[in-house]
PDB file of C-alpha atoms in Angstrom:
ATOM      1  CA  MET W  17      49.954  92.383 -99.543  1.00 45.00           C
ATOM      2  CA  LEU W  18      47.335  93.518-101.944  1.00 66.00           C
ATOM      3  CA  LEU W  19      46.964  96.897-103.586  1.00 79.00           C
ATOM      4  CA  SER W  20      43.681  98.700-103.311  1.00 85.00           C
ATOM      5  CA  GLN W  21      41.768  99.047-106.541  1.00 90.00           C
ATOM      6  CA  THR W  22      42.519 102.779-106.566  1.00 93.00           C
ATOM      7  CA  ALA W  23      46.267 102.156-106.139  1.00 92.00           C
ATOM      8  CA  GLU W  24      46.135  99.610-108.952  1.00 92.00           C
ATOM      9  CA  TYR W  25      44.329 102.060-111.253  1.00 94.00           C
ATOM     10  CA  ALA W  26      46.866 104.746-110.347  1.00 95.00           C
ATOM     11  CA  LEU W  27      49.820 102.495-111.102  1.00 94.00           C
ATOM     12  CA  ARG W  28      48.357 101.356-114.402  1.00 94.00           C
ATOM     13  CA  ALA W  29      47.576 104.960-115.380  1.00 96.00           C
ATOM     14  CA  VAL W  30      51.087 106.163-114.527  1.00 96.00           C
ATOM     15  CA  ILE W  31      52.566 103.352-116.630  1.00 95.00           C
ATOM     16  CA  HIS W  32      50.251 104.304-119.510  1.00 95.00           C
ATOM     17  CA  ILE W  33      51.287 107.953-119.235  1.00 95.00           C
ATOM     18  CA  ALA W  34      54.973 106.954-119.089  1.00 95.00           C
ATOM     19  CA  GLN W  35      54.545 104.897-122.267  1.00 93.00           C
ATOM     20  CA  HIS W  36      53.488 108.132-123.985  1.00 90.00           C
ATOM     21  CA  ALA W  37      56.310 110.276-122.590  1.00 85.00           C
ATOM     22  CA  GLY W  38      57.708 112.602-125.229  1.00 81.00           C
ATOM     23  CA  GLU W  39      54.315 112.961-126.846  1.00 85.00           C
ATOM     24  CA  ARG W  40      51.722 115.548-125.923  1.00 88.00           C
ATOM     25  CA  PRO W  41      50.024 115.175-122.519  1.00 92.00           C
ATOM     26  CA  VAL W  42      47.654 112.236-122.178  1.00 94.00           C
ATOM     27  CA  ARG W  43      44.017 113.074-121.458  1.00 93.00           C
ATOM     28  CA  ALA W  44      42.083 111.198-118.771  1.00 92.00           C
ATOM     29  CA  ASN W  45      39.304 110.398-121.235  1.00 91.00           C
ATOM     30  CA  ALA W  46      41.894 108.615-123.408  1.00 93.00           C
ATOM     31  CA  ILE W  47      43.445 106.688-120.528  1.00 95.00           C
ATOM     32  CA  ALA W  48      40.200 105.337-119.056  1.00 94.00           C
ATOM     33  CA  PRO W  49      39.054 103.275-122.068  1.00 94.00           C
ATOM     34  CA  ALA W  50      42.610 102.126-122.779  1.00 93.00           C
ATOM     35  CA  LEU W  51      42.805 100.677-119.261  1.00 93.00           C
ATOM     36  CA  GLY W  52      39.160  99.684-118.928  1.00 93.00           C
ATOM     37  CA  VAL W  53      38.559 101.818-115.835  1.00 93.00           C
ATOM     38  CA  PRO W  54      35.719 104.251-115.004  1.00 93.00           C
ATOM     39  CA  ALA W  55      36.565 107.710-116.406  1.00 92.00           C
ATOM     40  CA  ASN W  56      35.227 109.790-113.491  1.00 93.00           C
ATOM     41  CA  TYR W  57      36.973 107.654-110.894  1.00 93.00           C
ATOM     42  CA  LEU W  58      40.221 107.728-112.871  1.00 95.00           C
ATOM     43  CA  ALA W  59      40.076 111.524-113.221  1.00 93.00           C
ATOM     44  CA  LYS W  60      39.872 111.901-109.421  1.00 95.00           C
ATOM     45  CA  THR W  61      42.714 109.418-109.006  1.00 96.00           C
ATOM     46  CA  LEU W  62      44.905 111.302-111.490  1.00 96.00           C
ATOM     47  CA  HIS W  63      44.278 114.587-109.688  1.00 95.00           C
ATOM     48  CA  GLN W  64      45.391 112.987-106.398  1.00 95.00           C
ATOM     49  CA  LEU W  65      48.617 112.000-108.155  1.00 96.00           C
ATOM     50  CA  VAL W  66      49.042 115.612-109.298  1.00 96.00           C
ATOM     51  CA  ARG W  67      48.626 116.861-105.707  1.00 95.00           C
ATOM     52  CA  ALA W  68      51.199 114.277-104.589  1.00 94.00           C
ATOM     53  CA  GLY W  69      53.741 115.484-107.164  1.00 94.00           C
ATOM     54  CA  VAL W  70      53.707 112.273-109.206  1.00 95.00           C
ATOM     55  CA  LEU W  71      52.020 113.830-112.250  1.00 95.00           C
ATOM     56  CA  ARG W  72      51.655 117.279-113.793  1.00 94.00           C
ATOM     57  CA  SER W  73      48.490 118.388-115.464  1.00 92.00           C
ATOM     58  CA  ALA W  74      47.559 121.079-117.955  1.00 90.00           C
ATOM     59  CA  ARG W  75      44.103 122.294-118.946  1.00 91.00           C
ATOM     60  CA  GLY W  76      42.805 123.144-122.366  1.00 86.00           C
ATOM     61  CA  PRO W  77      42.700 121.519-125.791  1.00 86.00           C
ATOM     62  CA  GLN W  78      46.367 120.493-125.585  1.00 85.00           C
ATOM     63  CA  GLY W  79      46.101 119.587-121.914  1.00 89.00           C
ATOM     64  CA  GLY W  80      46.341 116.298-120.105  1.00 91.00           C
ATOM     65  CA  PHE W  81      48.720 114.489-117.781  1.00 94.00           C
ATOM     66  CA  ARG W  82      52.498 113.953-117.827  1.00 95.00           C
ATOM     67  CA  LEU W  83      54.951 112.486-115.349  1.00 95.00           C
ATOM     68  CA  ALA W  84      56.230 115.138-112.944  1.00 94.00           C
ATOM     69  CA  ARG W  85      59.680 113.515-112.905  1.00 94.00           C
ATOM     70  CA  PRO W  86      61.523 110.921-114.983  1.00 93.00           C
ATOM     71  CA  ALA W  87      60.171 107.359-114.901  1.00 93.00           C
ATOM     72  CA  ALA W  88      63.525 106.189-113.508  1.00 93.00           C
ATOM     73  CA  ALA W  89      63.025 108.441-110.460  1.00 93.00           C
ATOM     74  CA  LEU W  90      59.464 107.329-109.710  1.00 95.00           C
ATOM     75  CA  THR W  91      58.915 104.183-107.625  1.00 94.00           C
ATOM     76  CA  ILE W  92      55.822 102.057-107.215  1.00 93.00           C
ATOM     77  CA  ALA W  93      55.843 102.972-103.511  1.00 92.00           C
ATOM     78  CA  GLN W  94      55.598 106.690-104.332  1.00 93.00           C
ATOM     79  CA  ILE W  95      52.525 106.041-106.451  1.00 94.00           C
ATOM     80  CA  VAL W  96      50.629 103.667-104.193  1.00 91.00           C
ATOM     81  CA  ALA W  97      51.413 105.693-101.044  1.00 89.00           C
ATOM     82  CA  CYS W  98      48.826 108.230-102.201  1.00 86.00           C
ATOM     83  CA  PHE W  99      46.100 105.577-101.894  1.00 85.00           C
ATOM     84  CA  THR W 100      47.347 103.324 -99.130  1.00 77.00           C
ATOM     85  CA  ASP W 101      46.886 103.450 -95.406  1.00 66.00           C
ATOM     86  CA  THR W 102      50.492 103.595 -94.284  1.00 57.00           C
ATOM     87  CA  GLY W 103      49.501 103.606 -90.660  1.00 58.00           C
ATOM     88  CA  GLU W 104      49.699 100.828 -88.175  1.00 60.00           C
ATOM     89  CA  ARG W 105      49.700  97.259 -89.524  1.00 67.00           C
ATOM     90  CA  ARG W 106      47.197  94.897 -87.953  1.00 67.00           C
ATOM     91  CA  CYS W 107      47.976  91.429 -86.628  1.00 71.00           C
ATOM     92  CA  LEU W 108      46.732  88.616 -88.851  1.00 69.00           C
ATOM     93  CA  LEU W 109      45.470  86.620 -85.861  1.00 71.00           C
ATOM     94  CA  ALA W 110      44.184  89.234 -83.450  1.00 67.00           C
ATOM     95  CA  ASP W 111      42.475  92.593 -83.428  1.00 67.00           C
ATOM     96  CA  ARG W 112      45.564  94.500 -82.369  1.00 67.00           C
ATOM     97  CA  PRO W 113      48.569  96.222 -83.926  1.00 69.00           C
ATOM     98  CA  CYS W 114      51.229  93.990 -85.423  1.00 71.00           C
ATOM     99  CA  GLY W 115      54.303  94.412 -83.275  1.00 66.00           C
ATOM    100  CA  GLU W 116      57.550  92.801 -82.419  1.00 58.00           C
ATOM    101  CA  ASP W 117      55.798  90.222 -80.195  1.00 61.00           C
ATOM    102  CA  PRO W 118      58.049  87.156 -80.392  1.00 61.00           C
ATOM    103  CA  GLY W 119      55.168  84.991 -79.191  1.00 69.00           C
ATOM    104  CA  CYS W 120      53.030  85.645 -82.272  1.00 75.00           C
ATOM    105  CA  PRO W 121      53.061  82.537 -84.491  1.00 76.00           C
ATOM    106  CA  VAL W 122      52.628  84.614 -87.666  1.00 77.00           C
ATOM    107  CA  HIS W 123      55.033  87.485 -86.993  1.00 76.00           C
ATOM    108  CA  ALA W 124      58.276  85.567 -87.552  1.00 75.00           C
ATOM    109  CA  ARG W 125      57.057  84.249 -90.898  1.00 78.00           C
ATOM    110  CA  TRP W 126      55.285  87.418 -92.095  1.00 77.00           C
ATOM    111  CA  ARG W 127      58.079  89.886 -91.273  1.00 77.00           C
ATOM    112  CA  PRO W 128      60.540  88.770 -94.009  1.00 82.00           C
ATOM    113  CA  VAL W 129      57.727  88.565 -96.574  1.00 82.00           C
ATOM    114  CA  ALA W 130      56.553  92.097 -95.742  1.00 79.00           C
ATOM    115  CA  ALA W 131      60.128  93.433 -95.792  1.00 82.00           C
ATOM    116  CA  HIS W 132      60.732  91.911 -99.219  1.00 86.00           C
ATOM    117  CA  MET W 133      57.440  93.264-100.525  1.00 84.00           C
ATOM    118  CA  TYR W 134      58.041  96.804 -99.262  1.00 84.00           C
ATOM    119  CA  GLY W 135      61.597  96.621-100.605  1.00 88.00           C
ATOM    120  CA  PHE W 136      60.265  95.690-104.040  1.00 90.00           C
ATOM    121  CA  LEU W 137      57.804  98.590-104.043  1.00 89.00           C
ATOM    122  CA  GLY W 138      60.453 101.044-102.860  1.00 91.00           C
ATOM    123  CA  THR W 139      63.111 100.054-105.375  1.00 92.00           C
ATOM    124  CA  THR W 140      61.109  99.215-108.499  1.00 93.00           C
ATOM    125  CA  THR W 141      60.692 102.235-110.742  1.00 94.00           C
ATOM    126  CA  ILE W 142      58.258 102.947-113.520  1.00 95.00           C
ATOM    127  CA  ALA W 143      61.234 102.758-115.911  1.00 94.00           C
ATOM    128  CA  ASP W 144      61.891  99.214-114.626  1.00 93.00           C
ATOM    129  CA  LEU W 145      58.300  98.251-115.398  1.00 91.00           C
ATOM    130  CA  LEU W 146      58.441  99.818-118.851  1.00 90.00           C
ATOM    131  CA  GLY W 147      61.648  97.940-119.580  1.00 81.00           C
ATOM    132  CA  ASP W 148      60.120  94.645-118.475  1.00 59.00           C
ATOM    133  CA  ALA W 149      56.973  95.035-120.541  1.00 54.00           C
ATOM    134  CA  ALA W 150      57.227  93.723-124.085  1.00 44.00           C
ATOM    135  CA  ALA W 151      53.604  94.749-124.619  1.00 46.00           C
ATOM    136  CA  PRO W 152      51.032  96.434-122.400  1.00 51.00           C
ATOM    137  CA  CYS W 153      48.867  94.080-120.387  1.00 53.00           C
ATOM    138  CA  PRO W 154      45.226  93.905-121.418  1.00 54.00           C
ATOM    139  CA  PRO W 155      42.746  95.369-118.957  1.00 55.00           C
ATOM    140  CA  ALA W 156      41.585  92.880-116.366  1.00 54.00           C
ATOM    141  CA  PRO W 157      37.877  92.217-115.998  1.00 54.00           C
ATOM    142  CA  PRO W 158      36.324  94.065-113.058  1.00 55.00           C
ATOM    143  CA  THR W 159      36.477  92.046-109.860  1.00 50.00           C
ATOM    144  CA  ALA W 160      35.966  92.672-106.191  1.00 45.00           C
ATOM    145  CA  ARG W 161      39.332  93.636-104.744  1.00 48.00           C
ATOM    146  CA  PRO W 162      40.481  94.033-101.159  1.00 43.00           C
ATOM    147  CA  SER W 163      40.866  97.666-100.240  1.00 42.00           C
ATOM    148  CA  THR W 164      43.992  97.414 -98.117  1.00 44.00           C
ATOM    149  CA  LEU W 165      47.679  97.112 -98.702  1.00 45.00           C
ATOM    150  CA  HIS W 166      48.008  94.753 -95.761  1.00 47.00           C
ATOM    151  CA  ALA W 167      47.466  91.013 -95.559  1.00 45.00           C
ATOM    152  CA  PRO W 168      43.840  89.907 -95.463  1.00 41.00           C
ATOM    153  CA  GLN W 169      42.285  89.196 -92.100  1.00 39.00           C
ATOM    154  CA  PRO W 170      41.269  85.535 -91.481  1.00 39.00           C
TER     155      PRO W 170
END
């Protein structure tokens, strides 16, 4: 499973905002250079997170973005769901929905991996990530990224 670039930006931005909890709201134009992401694209992403109830925003000179709820109550899954197609999974070997077909040579091996992955996203909170991070990760160089949360097609 791979996160879309937008979901990755959103997750990184939420972590950045959480690192500044207790301070004044964090402005999008301060987050973008800190993370090495395009400012306009990030602003749209942050506003989607506001509409989803992940962040709160305020306008004006003292405005910016804050977490809408405590970091311990906010999971990775809640963040990436805003930017992920949660619809039907596709089979890795055929152009059809991934189902419970016992004859599929991939299904039996992929199912436990996917369950573990979705479990990780659903149980790992932003507070967990903040606790695990001794120092913020440096921004990654821009690369072409898959745009789906599902396994790549062959």
